[in-house]
């Protein structure tokens, strides 16, 4: 396909489609691109809040004893860091933001299947976020239970747990509606000729994610409602003194929350699957295997929740079964990593910032994935359970995986969304600082975790001081990298060099529409019959 000339149509920034102007043109818009951007801006704003809380945690832990806050404040800060990062930032980040912006264009559609429901979902997200933040300033102080809200403590603490779990409940509804919308859009709104075998791998990842959102998230809603029932009505479901079972809560919580890890990671895998072939100038290796592995991860990942509870009390048979299932879920993840590397092999690679973030994802996620096997094996899990080893593993998977996937998506689709290019040299510098800071921050936690440092503790023995000190210095380096990255993108958005339709030479449909796209996405009928990963005849339009 030949790249086409610039479109005379107004961009979606210029044409809201609702006749309104200013802030109301955004707040009432049902255009999927505008809703996606509203998600993105909110997610990034809350990400900065979560980062500041994380920096405060690391500063407190720079030395034994009190540094900047009391123990109760520390408990509240790490709880809020977890709630904000998991429920408000990571889960909606790529699917709700870039899924909304890019998915309908990749399908050759004008919008998602239910545009008004899409806007309603964003308002639910905002309301849930408001309630989570409200818990900071009302009641008897911010919640101090950790983001898991484990019983029996969450039943009896006098802090503001009710408001926080109500926020999580509302956020869950937003997630369900987004997943439902994407599944229906992929089934019903694909352009003529765009069969399942020509679907982009980003769309496949959102399809698998959507099913987890629809099927698993209601369990979370029920669980947090039961916490409120326990706290307000005292029904005794989880209280042993009333015949309840606190282990039941852990089962209910992890039945959702382990699949939620894949809600977070699968879309990032889809982003990497888009970036790698474009910058290797080769068709993706093992298209069907990558697409199928997304569905396998969604399915198998829903069966492994109890590996979080090896030390909570369960039969030896159950331990062996859940340990085996945990190892099985590693297989489709490994298939993806193998296929990404095989795609790079003998490719005509050109190094650009999106590729650097994709490579960063593969490196960091591989460390997180391999250390996950230590936790999936019951014998070793007993030794490192609830230590900083778990904290490090979790951040390598979620921040190293989803976070770098999000940053990769921001750098990859930035010129498509804004029609401008950021400074690539500064972007490369930011990526380098981020990689150094990330590993300085989190790798020492593996070591002190193996040595027995428990997580969530306000204070620690002097033998763990060196690891905590290096980790805190790493947090400062990481924060510097984030500042460089965000500042560069902001300057690029305002003053960056204007680009054409296809600055990277991509072959999926979004690269054949103007940058930024018009309101209804295309100025010409897209050629949806072409293979999305064949680059013959595709030219870069810088």
Coordinates of C-alpha atoms in Angstrom, one line a residue:
X1 CA 0.0 0.0 0.0
X2 CA 1.3 3.4 -0.9
X3 CA 1.2 6.1 1.8
X4 CA -1.4 8.6 1.0
X5 CA -1.5 12.4 1.0
X6 CA -2.5 14.5 4.0
X7 CA -6.2 14.6 4.7
X8 CA -8.2 17.8 4.6
X9 CA -10.5 16.4 7.3
X10 CA -10.2 18.1 10.8
X11 CA -8.4 16.0 13.4
X12 CA -10.3 14.6 16.4
X13 CA -8.7 17.4 18.5
X14 CA -10.5 19.9 16.2
X15 CA -13.8 18.1 15.7
X16 CA -15.4 16.7 18.9
X17 CA -18.5 15.4 17.0
X18 CA -20.8 16.8 19.7
X19 CA -20.9 20.5 18.7
X20 CA -19.4 21.6 22.0
X21 CA -16.1 23.4 22.6
X22 CA -13.7 23.6 25.5
X23 CA -13.7 21.2 28.4
X24 CA -17.3 20.2 27.8
X25 CA -16.4 18.9 24.3
X26 CA -14.2 16.4 26.1
X27 CA -16.4 15.5 29.1
X28 CA -19.4 14.7 26.8
X29 CA -17.6 13.2 23.9
X30 CA -18.2 9.6 22.9
X31 CA -15.3 9.5 20.5
X32 CA -13.1 6.6 21.6
X33 CA -9.9 8.5 21.0
X34 CA -10.9 11.4 23.3
X35 CA -12.1 8.9 26.0
X36 CA -8.8 7.0 25.7
X37 CA -6.8 10.2 26.1
X38 CA -8.9 11.1 29.2
X39 CA -8.1 7.7 30.6
X40 CA -4.4 8.2 29.8
X41 CA -4.1 11.6 31.4
X42 CA -5.9 10.5 34.6
X43 CA -3.8 7.3 34.7
X44 CA -0.5 9.2 34.3
X45 CA -1.6 11.8 37.0
X46 CA -2.4 9.0 39.5
X47 CA 0.8 7.3 38.5
X48 CA 2.8 10.4 39.6
X49 CA 0.9 10.3 42.9
X50 CA 1.7 6.6 43.3
X51 CA 5.4 7.2 42.5
X52 CA 5.5 10.0 45.2
X53 CA 4.1 7.6 47.8
X54 CA 6.6 4.9 46.7
X55 CA 9.5 7.4 47.1
X56 CA 8.2 8.2 50.6
X57 CA 8.2 4.5 51.4
X58 CA 11.8 4.1 50.2
X59 CA 12.9 7.2 52.0
X60 CA 11.5 5.9 55.3
X61 CA 13.4 2.6 54.7
X62 CA 16.7 4.2 53.9
X63 CA 17.9 3.4 57.5
X64 CA 16.7 1.4 60.5
X65 CA 14.3 3.2 62.8
X66 CA 12.1 6.2 62.1
X67 CA 13.2 8.5 59.2
X68 CA 10.3 10.6 58.0
X69 CA 7.1 9.1 59.3
X70 CA 5.5 7.1 62.1
X71 CA 4.6 3.4 61.8
X72 CA 0.8 4.1 61.4
X73 CA 1.5 6.6 58.6
X74 CA 3.8 4.1 56.9
X75 CA 1.0 1.5 56.9
X76 CA -1.4 3.9 55.3
X77 CA 1.2 5.1 52.7
X78 CA 2.0 1.6 51.4
X79 CA -1.7 0.7 51.4
X80 CA -2.5 3.7 49.3
X81 CA 0.5 3.1 47.0
X82 CA -0.8 -0.4 46.3
X83 CA -4.5 0.6 45.9
X84 CA -3.6 3.5 43.5
X85 CA -1.0 1.7 41.5
X86 CA -3.0 -1.6 41.1
X87 CA -6.7 -0.5 40.7
X88 CA -6.3 3.1 39.3
X89 CA -3.1 3.0 37.3
X90 CA -2.0 -0.4 36.1
X91 CA -5.2 -2.3 35.4
X92 CA -6.8 0.5 33.3
X93 CA -3.5 1.8 31.9
X94 CA -3.0 0.1 28.5
X95 CA -6.5 -1.4 27.9
X96 CA -8.6 1.6 28.8
X97 CA -6.2 4.2 27.4
X98 CA -4.5 2.7 24.3
X99 CA -7.1 0.1 23.8
X100 CA -9.7 2.9 23.4
X101 CA -7.4 5.0 21.2
X102 CA -6.0 2.3 18.9
X103 CA -8.2 -0.8 18.8
X104 CA -11.1 0.6 16.7
X105 CA -8.6 2.0 14.2
X106 CA -6.8 -1.3 13.9
X107 CA -10.1 -2.9 13.2
X108 CA -11.0 -0.4 10.5
X109 CA -14.0 0.8 12.7
X110 CA -15.3 4.3 13.4
X111 CA -15.7 3.7 17.1
X112 CA -16.3 1.0 19.7
X113 CA -19.5 -1.0 19.8
X114 CA -21.1 1.0 22.6
X115 CA -19.7 4.6 22.6
X116 CA -22.0 5.9 25.3
X117 CA -21.3 2.9 27.6
X118 CA -17.6 3.7 27.0
X119 CA -18.1 7.2 28.3
X120 CA -20.1 5.9 31.2
X121 CA -17.3 3.5 32.0
X122 CA -14.9 6.5 32.2
X123 CA -17.2 8.3 34.6
X124 CA -17.3 5.2 36.8
X125 CA -13.5 5.1 36.8
X126 CA -13.4 8.7 37.9
X127 CA -16.0 8.2 40.6
X128 CA -14.1 5.1 41.9
X129 CA -10.9 7.1 41.9
X130 CA -12.6 9.9 43.8
X131 CA -13.8 7.5 46.5
X132 CA -10.4 5.9 46.8
X133 CA -8.8 9.4 47.3
X134 CA -11.7 10.4 49.6
X135 CA -10.7 7.6 52.0
X136 CA -7.5 9.6 52.6
X137 CA -9.3 12.6 54.2
X138 CA -12.4 11.3 55.8
X139 CA -13.4 8.9 58.6
X140 CA -10.7 7.8 61.1
X141 CA -7.8 8.0 58.7
X142 CA -6.6 6.3 55.5
X143 CA -6.8 2.5 55.3
X144 CA -3.9 0.6 56.7
X145 CA -4.6 -2.9 55.6
X146 CA -2.4 -3.2 52.5
X147 CA -4.0 -3.3 49.0
X148 CA -5.3 -6.9 49.6
X149 CA -7.6 -5.8 52.5
X150 CA -7.0 -9.1 54.2
X151 CA -9.4 -10.2 57.0
X152 CA -9.6 -10.3 59.9
X153 CA -7.7 -7.1 60.3
X154 CA -9.7 -5.3 57.6
X155 CA -12.9 -6.2 59.5
X156 CA -11.8 -4.5 62.8
X157 CA -9.5 -1.7 61.9
X158 CA -11.0 1.7 62.6
X159 CA -9.4 3.3 59.6
X160 CA -11.5 4.3 56.5
X161 CA -11.7 0.9 54.8
X162 CA -15.3 1.2 53.8
X163 CA -14.8 4.1 51.5
X164 CA -11.7 2.6 49.9
X165 CA -13.4 -0.8 49.1
X166 CA -16.4 1.1 47.8
X167 CA -14.0 2.8 45.4
X168 CA -12.5 -0.5 44.3
X169 CA -16.1 -1.9 43.8
X170 CA -16.9 1.0 41.4
X171 CA -13.5 0.7 39.6
X172 CA -14.3 -3.0 39.0
X173 CA -17.6 -2.1 37.3
X174 CA -15.7 0.3 35.0
X175 CA -13.2 -2.5 34.1
X176 CA -16.0 -5.0 33.3
X177 CA -17.8 -2.5 31.0
X178 CA -14.6 -1.8 29.1
X179 CA -13.9 -5.5 28.6
X180 CA -17.4 -6.1 27.4
X181 CA -17.2 -3.2 25.0
X182 CA -13.9 -4.4 23.5
X183 CA -15.1 -8.1 23.1
X184 CA -18.2 -6.9 21.3
X185 CA -16.2 -4.5 19.2
X186 CA -13.8 -7.1 18.0
X187 CA -16.6 -9.6 17.2
X188 CA -18.9 -7.1 15.5
X189 CA -17.0 -4.1 14.1
X190 CA -14.1 -5.6 12.2
X191 CA -13.8 -4.1 8.7
X192 CA -14.9 -6.4 5.7
X193 CA -12.0 -8.7 4.9
X194 CA -10.4 -8.4 8.4
X195 CA -10.7 -12.0 9.6
X196 CA -9.5 -13.4 12.9
X197 CA -6.2 -14.5 11.3
X198 CA -5.5 -10.9 10.2
X199 CA -6.3 -9.3 13.5
X200 CA -3.4 -7.4 15.1
X201 CA -1.7 -9.1 18.1
X202 CA -2.6 -6.0 20.2
X203 CA -6.3 -6.7 19.4
X204 CA -5.8 -10.4 20.3
X205 CA -4.3 -9.4 23.7
X206 CA -7.2 -7.0 24.4
X207 CA -9.6 -9.8 23.4
X208 CA -8.1 -12.2 26.0
X209 CA -7.9 -9.4 28.6
X210 CA -11.6 -8.6 28.0
X211 CA -12.7 -12.1 28.9
X212 CA -10.7 -12.0 32.1
X213 CA -12.3 -8.6 32.9
X214 CA -15.8 -9.8 32.3
X215 CA -15.5 -13.2 34.0
X216 CA -13.1 -12.6 37.0
X217 CA -13.8 -9.0 38.1
X218 CA -17.3 -9.8 39.5
X219 CA -15.6 -12.0 42.0
X220 CA -13.7 -9.0 43.3
X221 CA -16.9 -7.0 43.5
X222 CA -18.6 -9.7 45.6
X223 CA -15.5 -10.0 47.8
X224 CA -15.3 -6.3 48.7
X225 CA -19.0 -6.2 49.3
X226 CA -18.6 -9.0 51.8
X227 CA -15.9 -6.9 53.6
X228 CA -18.5 -4.1 53.9
X229 CA -21.1 -6.6 55.1
X230 CA -18.7 -7.9 57.7
X231 CA -17.8 -4.4 58.9
X232 CA -21.3 -2.9 58.9
X233 CA -23.6 -5.9 59.7
X234 CA -21.1 -8.2 61.4
X235 CA -22.4 -11.3 59.5
X236 CA -19.4 -13.4 60.5
X237 CA -18.5 -14.9 57.1
X238 CA -14.7 -14.4 57.7
X239 CA -14.7 -14.0 61.5
X240 CA -13.6 -17.3 63.2
X241 CA -15.2 -16.1 66.5
X242 CA -18.6 -16.3 64.6
X243 CA -17.8 -19.5 62.8
X244 CA -16.4 -17.7 59.7
X245 CA -13.3 -18.7 57.7
X246 CA -10.6 -16.0 57.0
X247 CA -9.1 -18.4 54.4
X248 CA -12.3 -18.2 52.4
X249 CA -11.5 -14.5 51.9
X250 CA -8.1 -15.2 50.6
X251 CA -9.5 -17.7 48.0
X252 CA -12.1 -15.1 46.9
X253 CA -9.6 -12.3 46.7
X254 CA -7.0 -14.3 44.7
X255 CA -9.5 -15.9 42.3
X256 CA -9.8 -12.3 40.9
X257 CA -6.5 -10.8 41.8
X258 CA -4.2 -13.4 40.2
X259 CA -6.0 -13.2 36.8
X260 CA -5.8 -9.5 37.3
X261 CA -2.1 -9.8 36.9
X262 CA -2.8 -10.9 33.4
X263 CA -5.2 -8.1 32.9
X264 CA -2.2 -5.9 33.6
X265 CA 0.4 -7.8 31.6
X266 CA -1.4 -9.2 28.5
X267 CA -2.0 -5.7 26.9
X268 CA 1.6 -4.9 27.4
X269 CA 2.5 -8.1 25.6
X270 CA 0.3 -7.0 22.8
X271 CA 2.2 -3.7 22.6
X272 CA 5.5 -5.5 22.4
X273 CA 4.2 -7.8 19.7
X274 CA 3.3 -4.6 17.7
X275 CA 6.7 -2.9 18.2
X276 CA 9.1 -5.8 17.6
X277 CA 8.3 -6.6 14.0
X278 CA 8.0 -3.0 12.9
X279 CA 11.6 -2.2 14.1
X280 CA 13.0 -5.6 12.9
X281 CA 11.3 -5.1 9.4
X282 CA 10.2 -8.7 9.5
X283 CA 6.9 -10.4 9.8
X284 CA 6.2 -11.5 13.4
X285 CA 7.5 -15.0 14.0
X286 CA 4.7 -17.4 15.1
X287 CA 1.7 -15.2 14.7
X288 CA -0.8 -18.0 15.5
X289 CA 1.3 -19.1 18.5
X290 CA 1.4 -15.6 20.0
X291 CA -2.3 -15.1 19.5
X292 CA -3.2 -18.5 20.9
X293 CA -0.8 -18.0 23.9
X294 CA -2.7 -14.9 24.9
X295 CA -5.9 -17.0 25.2
X296 CA -3.9 -19.7 27.0
X297 CA -2.5 -17.2 29.5
X298 CA -6.0 -15.9 30.2
X299 CA -7.4 -19.4 30.7
X300 CA -4.5 -21.0 32.7
X301 CA -3.9 -17.8 34.7
X302 CA -7.4 -18.2 36.1
X303 CA -6.6 -21.5 37.7
X304 CA -3.5 -20.7 39.7
X305 CA -4.8 -18.4 42.4
X306 CA -4.0 -20.7 45.4
X307 CA -0.3 -20.5 44.9
X308 CA -0.6 -17.3 47.0
X309 CA -1.7 -19.4 49.9
X310 CA 0.8 -22.2 50.2
X311 CA 1.5 -21.1 53.8
X312 CA -2.1 -20.4 54.7
X313 CA -3.1 -24.0 55.1
X314 CA -4.2 -26.4 52.4
X315 CA -3.9 -30.1 51.6
X316 CA -0.7 -31.5 50.1
X317 CA -2.7 -32.6 47.0
X318 CA -4.0 -29.1 46.5
X319 CA -0.5 -27.7 46.9
X320 CA 0.9 -30.0 44.2
X321 CA -2.0 -29.3 41.8
X322 CA -1.7 -25.5 42.1
X323 CA 2.1 -25.7 41.9
X324 CA 1.8 -27.7 38.7
X325 CA -0.7 -25.3 37.2
X326 CA 1.5 -22.3 38.0
X327 CA 4.4 -23.9 36.1
X328 CA 2.0 -24.6 33.2
X329 CA 1.1 -20.9 32.9
X330 CA 4.7 -20.1 32.3
X331 CA 4.6 -22.0 29.0
X332 CA 2.5 -19.6 26.9
X333 CA 4.5 -16.6 28.4
X334 CA 7.7 -18.3 27.3
X335 CA 6.2 -18.9 23.8
X336 CA 5.8 -15.2 23.5
X337 CA 9.3 -14.3 24.6
X338 CA 10.8 -16.9 22.2
X339 CA 8.8 -15.6 19.3
X340 CA 9.8 -12.0 19.9
X341 CA 13.4 -12.9 20.0
X342 CA 13.0 -15.1 16.9
X343 CA 11.4 -12.1 15.1
X344 CA 14.5 -10.0 15.9
X345 CA 16.8 -12.8 14.7
X346 CA 18.3 -11.7 11.3
X347 CA 16.0 -8.7 11.2
X348 CA 17.0 -5.4 9.7
X349 CA 16.8 -3.8 13.1
X350 CA 16.7 0.0 13.6
X351 CA 17.0 1.2 17.1
X352 CA 14.4 3.7 18.1
X353 CA 12.9 4.5 21.6
X354 CA 9.8 2.2 21.2
X355 CA 12.1 -0.8 20.5
X356 CA 14.2 0.1 23.5
X357 CA 11.2 0.0 25.8
X358 CA 10.1 -3.3 24.2
X359 CA 13.5 -4.8 24.8
X360 CA 13.4 -3.4 28.4
X361 CA 10.1 -5.2 28.8
X362 CA 11.5 -8.5 27.6
X363 CA 14.5 -8.3 29.9
X364 CA 12.7 -7.2 33.1
X365 CA 9.6 -9.4 32.5
X366 CA 11.9 -12.4 32.0
X367 CA 13.5 -11.8 35.4
X368 CA 10.1 -11.3 37.0
X369 CA 8.7 -14.4 35.2
X370 CA 11.6 -16.7 36.2
X371 CA 11.6 -15.6 39.8
X372 CA 7.8 -16.3 39.8
X373 CA 8.7 -20.0 39.4
X374 CA 10.5 -19.8 42.7
X375 CA 7.2 -18.7 44.2
X376 CA 5.1 -21.2 42.3
X377 CA 7.1 -24.1 43.7
X378 CA 5.7 -24.8 47.1
X379 CA 9.1 -25.9 48.6
X380 CA 10.9 -22.6 47.8
X381 CA 7.8 -20.5 48.3
X382 CA 7.6 -21.4 52.0
X383 CA 11.1 -19.9 52.5
X384 CA 10.5 -16.6 50.7
X385 CA 6.8 -16.1 51.3
X386 CA 5.9 -12.6 52.5
X387 CA 9.5 -11.4 52.1
X388 CA 11.0 -8.7 49.9
X389 CA 11.7 -11.4 47.3
X390 CA 7.9 -11.3 46.6
X391 CA 8.0 -7.4 46.4
X392 CA 10.9 -7.5 43.9
X393 CA 9.3 -10.3 41.8
X394 CA 6.0 -8.4 41.7
X395 CA 7.6 -5.1 40.6
X396 CA 9.7 -6.8 37.9
X397 CA 6.5 -8.3 36.5
X398 CA 4.1 -5.3 36.9
X399 CA 6.4 -2.3 36.7
X400 CA 9.0 -3.9 34.5
X401 CA 6.3 -5.6 32.4
X402 CA 3.2 -3.4 32.3
X403 CA 5.1 -0.1 33.1
X404 CA 7.6 -0.5 30.3
X405 CA 4.9 -1.8 28.0
X406 CA 2.9 1.4 28.8
X407 CA 6.0 3.6 28.2
X408 CA 6.7 1.7 24.9
X409 CA 3.1 2.3 23.8
X410 CA 3.4 6.0 24.7
X411 CA 6.6 6.3 22.5
X412 CA 5.2 4.1 19.7
X413 CA 1.8 5.7 19.2
X414 CA 2.8 9.2 20.3
X415 CA 3.3 10.5 16.7
X416 CA 0.0 8.9 15.6
X417 CA -2.0 10.6 18.4
X418 CA -0.4 14.1 18.3
X419 CA 1.0 14.2 14.8
X420 CA 4.4 15.3 16.2
X421 CA 7.7 13.5 17.2
X422 CA 9.5 13.8 20.5
X423 CA 13.3 14.2 20.7
X424 CA 14.6 10.7 20.2
X425 CA 18.0 11.3 21.8
X426 CA 16.4 12.5 25.0
X427 CA 14.0 9.6 24.9
X428 CA 16.9 7.2 24.7
X429 CA 18.6 9.0 27.6
X430 CA 15.5 8.7 29.7
X431 CA 15.2 5.0 28.9
X432 CA 18.8 4.4 30.0
X433 CA 18.3 6.2 33.3
X434 CA 15.1 4.3 33.9
X435 CA 16.7 0.9 33.3
X436 CA 19.6 1.7 35.7
X437 CA 17.3 3.1 38.3
X438 CA 14.8 0.3 38.0
X439 CA 17.4 -2.4 38.6
X440 CA 19.1 -0.5 41.4
X441 CA 15.8 -0.1 43.1
X442 CA 14.4 -3.6 42.8
X443 CA 17.3 -6.1 42.4
X444 CA 18.7 -5.6 46.0
X445 CA 15.2 -6.5 47.3
X446 CA 15.7 -10.0 45.8
X447 CA 18.8 -10.4 47.9
X448 CA 17.5 -9.1 51.2
X449 CA 14.3 -11.1 50.6
X450 CA 16.3 -14.3 50.3
X451 CA 18.1 -13.3 53.5
X452 CA 14.7 -13.2 55.3
X453 CA 13.7 -9.5 55.2
X454 CA 9.9 -9.5 55.7
X455 CA 7.8 -7.2 53.5
X456 CA 5.6 -4.4 54.8
X457 CA 7.7 -4.0 58.0
X458 CA 8.2 -0.5 59.2
X459 CA 11.6 -1.2 60.8
X460 CA 14.4 -3.8 60.2
X461 CA 17.6 -5.3 61.5
X462 CA 20.9 -3.6 60.6
X463 CA 21.9 -6.5 58.4
X464 CA 19.4 -5.4 55.8
X465 CA 20.6 -1.8 55.7
X466 CA 22.9 -2.0 52.7
X467 CA 20.2 -3.5 50.5
X468 CA 17.6 -0.9 51.6
X469 CA 20.1 1.9 51.1
X470 CA 20.9 0.9 47.5
X471 CA 17.3 0.4 46.8
X472 CA 16.4 3.9 48.0
X473 CA 19.2 5.5 45.9
X474 CA 17.8 3.5 42.9
X475 CA 14.4 5.1 43.5
X476 CA 15.9 8.5 43.1
X477 CA 17.6 7.5 39.8
X478 CA 14.3 6.0 38.6
X479 CA 12.4 9.2 39.4
X480 CA 15.0 11.2 37.5
X481 CA 14.4 8.9 34.5
X482 CA 10.7 9.4 34.7
X483 CA 11.1 13.2 34.8
X484 CA 13.3 13.1 31.7
X485 CA 10.8 10.9 29.9
X486 CA 7.7 12.8 30.8
X487 CA 9.3 16.2 30.1
X488 CA 10.5 15.1 26.7
X489 CA 7.1 13.8 25.7
X490 CA 5.4 17.0 26.9
X491 CA 7.8 19.2 24.9
X492 CA 7.3 16.9 21.9
X493 CA 3.6 17.2 22.2
X494 CA 3.8 21.0 22.2
X495 CA 6.8 21.7 19.9
X496 CA 7.8 18.5 18.3
X497 CA 8.5 18.1 14.6
X498 CA 5.4 17.3 12.6
X499 CA 5.2 13.8 11.1
X500 CA 3.3 12.1 8.4
X501 CA 1.0 9.1 8.6
X502 CA 3.5 6.4 9.1
X503 CA 6.8 7.6 10.7
X504 CA 7.8 4.1 11.9
X505 CA 6.8 2.2 8.7
X506 CA 4.1 0.1 10.4
X507 CA 1.6 -2.1 8.5
X508 CA -1.4 -2.2 10.8
X509 CA -4.3 0.0 9.8
X510 CA -3.7 2.9 12.2
X511 CA -0.6 3.8 10.2
X512 CA -2.6 4.5 7.1
X513 CA -4.8 7.2 8.5
X514 CA -3.7 10.8 9.1
X515 CA -1.8 11.8 12.2
X516 CA -3.7 12.8 14.3
X517 CA -6.7 10.8 12.9
X518 CA -10.0 12.5 12.0
X519 CA -13.2 12.1 14.1
X520 CA -14.3 8.9 12.3
X521 CA -10.7 7.6 12.0
X522 CA -10.2 7.3 8.2
X523 CA -10.3 9.7 5.3
X524 CA -10.3 6.8 2.8
X525 CA -11.6 3.3 2.8
X526 CA -8.8 1.3 4.6
X527 CA -7.4 -1.8 2.9
X528 CA -8.3 -4.3 5.6
X529 CA -7.4 -7.4 3.6
X530 CA -3.7 -6.9 3.9
X531 CA -1.5 -8.8 6.4
X532 CA -0.8 -6.6 9.4
X533 CA 2.8 -7.8 9.6
X534 CA 3.9 -7.7 5.9
X535 CA 6.1 -4.7 5.2
X536 CA 6.7 -5.0 1.5
X537 CA 5.7 -1.7 -0.1
X538 CA 5.3 0.1 3.2
X539 CA 7.3 3.3 3.4
X540 CA 8.2 5.4 6.4
X541 CA 6.6 8.8 6.2
X542 CA 8.5 11.0 8.6

